[in-house]
Amino acid sequence: PIMLYDEKTAGEMAKRMTDKGVYVVAFSYPVVAKGKARIRTQVSASHTIEDIDYIVKCFKEVKEEMGL
């Protein structure tokens, strides 16, 4: 998981990642404890090195865009 701790931040990051074509899911209370909001990712054997590189690039971009 990508721990963000804040529900609003996790939701916004998930939306921005989806806008870039990367499917991630934000989890927050009551699915996880209050103050433990996170992004969950799932990698499979069908992902290529290029896919993983793109996903990491998108996380870095979104982190910067959001000032995190």
PDB file of C-alpha atoms in Angstrom:
ATOM      1  CA  PRO A   1       0.000   0.000   0.000  1.00  0.00           C
ATOM      2  CA  ILE A   2       0.906   3.644  -0.495  1.00  0.00           C
ATOM      3  CA  MET A   3       0.189   5.097   2.947  1.00  0.00           C
ATOM      4  CA  LEU A   4      -1.288   8.602   2.799  1.00  0.00           C
ATOM      5  CA  TYR A   5      -3.183   8.581   6.137  1.00  0.00           C
ATOM      6  CA  ASP A   6      -5.696  11.225   4.982  1.00  0.00           C
ATOM      7  CA  GLU A   7      -8.918  10.132   3.277  1.00  0.00           C
ATOM      8  CA  LYS A   8      -9.230  13.211   1.052  1.00  0.00           C
ATOM      9  CA  THR A   9      -5.595  12.957  -0.065  1.00  0.00           C
ATOM     10  CA  ALA A  10      -5.938   9.247  -0.870  1.00  0.00           C
ATOM     11  CA  GLY A  11      -9.103   9.857  -2.878  1.00  0.00           C
ATOM     12  CA  GLU A  12      -7.551  12.731  -4.814  1.00  0.00           C
ATOM     13  CA  MET A  13      -4.406  10.738  -5.587  1.00  0.00           C
ATOM     14  CA  ALA A  14      -6.477   7.779  -6.804  1.00  0.00           C
ATOM     15  CA  LYS A  15      -8.487  10.086  -9.079  1.00  0.00           C
ATOM     16  CA  ARG A  16      -5.371  11.699 -10.536  1.00  0.00           C
ATOM     17  CA  MET A  17      -3.727   8.311 -11.108  1.00  0.00           C
ATOM     18  CA  THR A  18      -6.859   7.056 -12.878  1.00  0.00           C
ATOM     19  CA  ASP A  19      -6.833  10.213 -15.026  1.00  0.00           C
ATOM     20  CA  LYS A  20      -3.327   9.161 -16.134  1.00  0.00           C
ATOM     21  CA  GLY A  21      -4.577   5.675 -17.025  1.00  0.00           C
ATOM     22  CA  VAL A  22      -3.285   3.907 -13.893  1.00  0.00           C
ATOM     23  CA  TYR A  23      -5.978   2.008 -11.994  1.00  0.00           C
ATOM     24  CA  VAL A  24      -5.499   2.225  -8.219  1.00  0.00           C
ATOM     25  CA  VAL A  25      -7.996   2.134  -5.363  1.00  0.00           C
ATOM     26  CA  ALA A  26      -8.177   4.446  -2.360  1.00  0.00           C
ATOM     27  CA  PHE A  27      -9.137   2.778   0.918  1.00  0.00           C
ATOM     28  CA  SER A  28     -10.312   4.753   3.912  1.00  0.00           C
ATOM     29  CA  TYR A  29     -12.494   4.370   6.996  1.00  0.00           C
ATOM     30  CA  PRO A  30     -14.429   2.119   7.619  1.00  0.00           C
ATOM     31  CA  VAL A  31     -12.451  -0.258   5.366  1.00  0.00           C
ATOM     32  CA  VAL A  32      -9.258   0.673   7.217  1.00  0.00           C
ATOM     33  CA  ALA A  33      -8.809   2.386  10.583  1.00  0.00           C
ATOM     34  CA  LYS A  34      -9.357   6.146  10.806  1.00  0.00           C
ATOM     35  CA  GLY A  35      -6.174   7.982   9.899  1.00  0.00           C
ATOM     36  CA  LYS A  36      -4.810   5.004   7.939  1.00  0.00           C
ATOM     37  CA  ALA A  37      -6.074   5.876   4.425  1.00  0.00           C
ATOM     38  CA  ARG A  38      -4.029   4.382   1.640  1.00  0.00           C
ATOM     39  CA  ILE A  39      -3.777   3.568  -2.041  1.00  0.00           C
ATOM     40  CA  ARG A  40      -3.697  -0.081  -2.968  1.00  0.00           C
ATOM     41  CA  THR A  41      -1.994  -1.310  -6.097  1.00  0.00           C
ATOM     42  CA  GLN A  42      -1.849  -4.735  -7.651  1.00  0.00           C
ATOM     43  CA  VAL A  43       0.938  -5.942  -9.886  1.00  0.00           C
ATOM     44  CA  SER A  44       0.656  -9.062 -12.001  1.00  0.00           C
ATOM     45  CA  ALA A  45       3.040 -11.114 -14.081  1.00  0.00           C
ATOM     46  CA  SER A  46       1.498  -9.605 -17.211  1.00  0.00           C
ATOM     47  CA  HIS A  47       2.856  -6.135 -16.349  1.00  0.00           C
ATOM     48  CA  THR A  48       5.990  -5.274 -18.275  1.00  0.00           C
ATOM     49  CA  ILE A  49       9.013  -3.373 -16.999  1.00  0.00           C
ATOM     50  CA  GLU A  50       7.750  -0.459 -19.094  1.00  0.00           C
ATOM     51  CA  ASP A  51       4.347  -0.660 -17.356  1.00  0.00           C
ATOM     52  CA  ILE A  52       5.979  -0.536 -13.931  1.00  0.00           C
ATOM     53  CA  ASP A  53       8.236   2.352 -14.981  1.00  0.00           C
ATOM     54  CA  TYR A  54       5.173   4.285 -16.215  1.00  0.00           C
ATOM     55  CA  ILE A  55       3.266   3.647 -12.972  1.00  0.00           C
ATOM     56  CA  VAL A  56       6.192   4.845 -10.843  1.00  0.00           C
ATOM     57  CA  LYS A  57       6.552   7.924 -13.077  1.00  0.00           C
ATOM     58  CA  CYS A  58       2.848   8.703 -12.601  1.00  0.00           C
ATOM     59  CA  PHE A  59       3.068   8.333  -8.808  1.00  0.00           C
ATOM     60  CA  LYS A  60       6.018  10.738  -8.782  1.00  0.00           C
ATOM     61  CA  GLU A  61       4.161  13.252 -10.982  1.00  0.00           C
ATOM     62  CA  VAL A  62       0.991  13.112  -8.890  1.00  0.00           C
ATOM     63  CA  LYS A  63       2.973  13.418  -5.663  1.00  0.00           C
ATOM     64  CA  GLU A  64       4.637  16.563  -7.025  1.00  0.00           C
ATOM     65  CA  GLU A  65       1.371  17.973  -8.418  1.00  0.00           C
ATOM     66  CA  MET A  66      -0.280  17.532  -5.019  1.00  0.00           C
ATOM     67  CA  GLY A  67       2.665  19.001  -3.109  1.00  0.00           C
ATOM     68  CA  LEU A  68       3.245  15.859  -1.073  1.00  0.00           C
TER      69      LEU A  68
END
